Every structure is written in C-alpha cells, then in structure tokens.
Tab-separated table of C-alpha atoms in Angstrom:
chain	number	residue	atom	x	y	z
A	1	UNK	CA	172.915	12.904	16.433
A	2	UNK	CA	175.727	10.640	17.359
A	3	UNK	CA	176.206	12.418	20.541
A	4	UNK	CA	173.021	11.469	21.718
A	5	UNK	CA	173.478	7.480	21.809
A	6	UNK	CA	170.075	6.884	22.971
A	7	UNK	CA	168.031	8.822	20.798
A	8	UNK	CA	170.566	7.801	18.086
A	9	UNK	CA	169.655	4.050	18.931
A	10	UNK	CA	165.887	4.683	19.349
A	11	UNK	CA	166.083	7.055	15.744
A	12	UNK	CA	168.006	3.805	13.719
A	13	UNK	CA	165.807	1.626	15.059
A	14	UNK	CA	162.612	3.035	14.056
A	15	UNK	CA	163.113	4.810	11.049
A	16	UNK	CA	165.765	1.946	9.354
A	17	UNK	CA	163.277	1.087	7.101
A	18	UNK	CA	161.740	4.261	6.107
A	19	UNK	CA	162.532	4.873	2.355
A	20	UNK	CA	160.946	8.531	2.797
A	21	UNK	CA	163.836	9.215	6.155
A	22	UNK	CA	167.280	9.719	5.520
A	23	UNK	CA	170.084	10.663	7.948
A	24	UNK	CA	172.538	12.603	6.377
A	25	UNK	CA	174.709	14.010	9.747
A	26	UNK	CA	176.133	17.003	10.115
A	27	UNK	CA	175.213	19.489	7.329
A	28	UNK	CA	175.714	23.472	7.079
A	29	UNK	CA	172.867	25.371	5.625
A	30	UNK	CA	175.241	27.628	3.708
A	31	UNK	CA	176.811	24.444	1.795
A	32	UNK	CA	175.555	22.562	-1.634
A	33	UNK	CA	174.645	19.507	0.299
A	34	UNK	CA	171.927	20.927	2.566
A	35	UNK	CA	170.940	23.396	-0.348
A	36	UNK	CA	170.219	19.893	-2.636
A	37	UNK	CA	168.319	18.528	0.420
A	38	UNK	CA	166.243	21.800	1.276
A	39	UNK	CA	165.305	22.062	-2.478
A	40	UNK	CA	164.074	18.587	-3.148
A	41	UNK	CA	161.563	19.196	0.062
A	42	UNK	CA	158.122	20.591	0.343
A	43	UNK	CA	158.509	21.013	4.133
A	44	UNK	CA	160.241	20.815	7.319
A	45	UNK	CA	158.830	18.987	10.400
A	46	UNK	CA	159.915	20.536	13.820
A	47	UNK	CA	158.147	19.059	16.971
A	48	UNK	CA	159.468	20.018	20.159
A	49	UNK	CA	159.049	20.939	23.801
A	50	UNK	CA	161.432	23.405	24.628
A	51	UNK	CA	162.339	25.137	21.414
A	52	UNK	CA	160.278	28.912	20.485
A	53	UNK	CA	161.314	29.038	17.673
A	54	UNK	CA	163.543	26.555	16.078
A	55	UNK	CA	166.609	28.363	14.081
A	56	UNK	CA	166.161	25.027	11.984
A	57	UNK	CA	162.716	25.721	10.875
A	58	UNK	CA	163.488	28.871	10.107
A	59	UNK	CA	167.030	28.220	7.767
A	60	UNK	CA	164.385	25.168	6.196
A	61	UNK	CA	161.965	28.357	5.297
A	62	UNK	CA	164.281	30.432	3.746
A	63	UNK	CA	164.798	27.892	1.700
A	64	UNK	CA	160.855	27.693	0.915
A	65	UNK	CA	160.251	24.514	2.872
A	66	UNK	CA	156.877	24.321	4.376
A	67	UNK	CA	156.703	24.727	8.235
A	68	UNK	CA	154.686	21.763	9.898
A	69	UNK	CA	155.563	22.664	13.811
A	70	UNK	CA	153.566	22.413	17.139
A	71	UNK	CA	152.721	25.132	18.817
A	72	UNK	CA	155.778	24.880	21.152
A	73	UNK	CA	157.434	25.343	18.179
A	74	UNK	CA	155.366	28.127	16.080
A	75	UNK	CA	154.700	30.130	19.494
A	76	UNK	CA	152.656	32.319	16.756
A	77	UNK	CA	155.922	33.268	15.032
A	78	UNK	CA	156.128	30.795	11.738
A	79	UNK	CA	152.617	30.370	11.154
A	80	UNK	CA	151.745	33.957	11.910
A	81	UNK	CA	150.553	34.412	8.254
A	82	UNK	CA	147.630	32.440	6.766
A	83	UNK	CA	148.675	29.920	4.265
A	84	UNK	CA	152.449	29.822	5.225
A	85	UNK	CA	152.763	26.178	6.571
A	86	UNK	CA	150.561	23.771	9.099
A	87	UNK	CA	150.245	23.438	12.925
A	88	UNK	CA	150.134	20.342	14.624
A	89	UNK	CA	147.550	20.007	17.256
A	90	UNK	CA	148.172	18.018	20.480
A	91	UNK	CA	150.649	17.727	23.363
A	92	UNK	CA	151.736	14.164	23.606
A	93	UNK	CA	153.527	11.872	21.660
A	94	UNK	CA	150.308	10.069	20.579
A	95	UNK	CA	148.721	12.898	19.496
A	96	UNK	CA	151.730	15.228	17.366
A	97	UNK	CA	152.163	11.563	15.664
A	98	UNK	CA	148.134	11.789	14.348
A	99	UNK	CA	148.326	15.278	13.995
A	100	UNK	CA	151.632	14.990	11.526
A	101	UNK	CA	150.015	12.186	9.510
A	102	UNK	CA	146.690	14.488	9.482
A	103	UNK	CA	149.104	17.350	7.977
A	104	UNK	CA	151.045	15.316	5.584
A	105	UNK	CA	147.579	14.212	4.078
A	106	UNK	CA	146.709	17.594	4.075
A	107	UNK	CA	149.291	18.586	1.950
A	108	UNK	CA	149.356	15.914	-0.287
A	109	UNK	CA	146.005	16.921	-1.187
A	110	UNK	CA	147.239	20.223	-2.361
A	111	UNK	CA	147.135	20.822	-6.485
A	112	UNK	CA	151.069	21.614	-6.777
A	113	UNK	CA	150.202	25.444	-7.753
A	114	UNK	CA	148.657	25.652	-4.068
A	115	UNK	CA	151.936	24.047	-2.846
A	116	UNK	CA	154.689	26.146	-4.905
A	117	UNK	CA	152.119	29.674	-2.726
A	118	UNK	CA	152.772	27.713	0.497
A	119	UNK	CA	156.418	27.921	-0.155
A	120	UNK	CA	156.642	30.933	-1.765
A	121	UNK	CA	154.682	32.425	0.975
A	122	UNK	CA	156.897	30.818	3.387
A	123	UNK	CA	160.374	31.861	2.187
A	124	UNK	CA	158.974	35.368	1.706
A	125	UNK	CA	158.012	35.416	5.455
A	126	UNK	CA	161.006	33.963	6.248
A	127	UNK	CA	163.209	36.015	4.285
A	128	UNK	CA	161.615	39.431	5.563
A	129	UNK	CA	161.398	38.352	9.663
A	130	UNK	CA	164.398	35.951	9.857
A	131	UNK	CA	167.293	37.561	8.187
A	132	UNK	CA	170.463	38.874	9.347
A	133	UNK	CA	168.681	42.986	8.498
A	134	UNK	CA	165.711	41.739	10.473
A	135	UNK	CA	167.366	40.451	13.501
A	136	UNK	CA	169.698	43.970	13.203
A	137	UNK	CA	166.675	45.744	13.166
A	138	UNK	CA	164.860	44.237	15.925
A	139	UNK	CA	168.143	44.203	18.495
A	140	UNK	CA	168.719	47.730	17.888
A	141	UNK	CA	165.050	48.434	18.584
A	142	UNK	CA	165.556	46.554	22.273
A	143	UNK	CA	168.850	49.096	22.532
A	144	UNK	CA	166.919	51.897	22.196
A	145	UNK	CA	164.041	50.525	24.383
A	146	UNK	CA	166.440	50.176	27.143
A	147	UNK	CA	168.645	53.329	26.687
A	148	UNK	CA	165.219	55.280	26.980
C-alpha cells in the first residue's frame, strides 16, 4: 500500500483510529501470518470498480471468510450460492459505505451456528470453483473449445 502514497495517506488518515482496522503490509496467503489473520475473521470486504472477481476474496474464502463484495466484485461468481456471503447494493461511495454498515449489522445479527454455515458454505464453494484442479479443469475446457 506504500506504493500508492495517496491512498496510503488518505487510508492512515481515516482509519488511524479504528481499533477494528489494522494494516499489516505485505502478507502471503500461504504463510502463518495471513493464516492467523484469515482465521480470526468472519469475512472479507472487497469493494471495487474494476476487479471481476478479486483473487483476494477468493484466497479470504478458502479460508472460510465471509464474502461481503459489490456487484463489480461478485459479477454472480462469489455469491452464486444462497447463503455463502452478502452483496452490497449501490454504486457510489455514499452508498457501498451504507450498504457495508447495513451488511455488517446483518451479520452481527446472526446466532454464531448461522455464521460458522456461512463460512462453511463459503470455503466449500471456494474450495470446489477456485482451486488450482478447478482452474485446470476449466482452461483445458477453453483448449478444447478452441481446438474444435
């Protein structure tokens, strides 16, 4: 995030405060440190513009975080399955910010046993569509698509 010094800026500034927001760098999903971090979390928040399908989200899932993405985002892929995570209404910065405090409240009103299905539901999706046999599976299905 250092690379980008004004989001880096804007980031410190507002989020300084924020006992619930840490910044932890640079972290490799395969490593202890991001396993501790994925494990202690009930979800993963990815709101962009340009992304379909943030490689992020996904790494967070297999780890059975909770998606909570915008559509830009989902693009019908993480949320595909009922019950797997939330999807933030809106397009502008206004309204992803009400819709991601309306989804955190959701959430929180979840009994824990409706929370531990959520992630179950969304590591097992994540597991079966976003793994290394998956992705195998679906490039040599484009192969043999285009050698036809």
């Amino acid at each position: 995030m250092e690379a980008e010094p004004l989001f880096y800026k804007w980031f410190t500034t507002h989020f300084a405060g924020c006992e619930n927001i840490h910044y932890h760098g640079w972290l490799n999903v395969p490593d202890a440190p991001f396993q501790a971090i994925a494990n202690a979390c009930i979800g993963t928040v990815c709101v962009s513009v340009s992304e379909g399908g943030a490689g992020a989200t996904v790494q967070a899932m297999q780890f059975g975080c909770i998606p909570i993405c915008n559509d830009v985002v989902d693009d019908a892929t993480f949320l595909k399955p009922a019950g797997t995570g939330v999807r933030l209404a809106g397009k502008t910065p206004e309204a992803l910010k009400t819709a991601l405090i309306d989804a955190i409240k959701l959430l929180d009103g979840f009994s824990d046993s409706e929370l531990q299905q959520m992630s179950t539901q969304s590591g097992a999706y994540a597991a079966t569509h976003h793994s290394k046999a998956a992705y195998t599976q679906s490039f040599k299905n484009v192969l043999q698509q285009i050698d036809a």
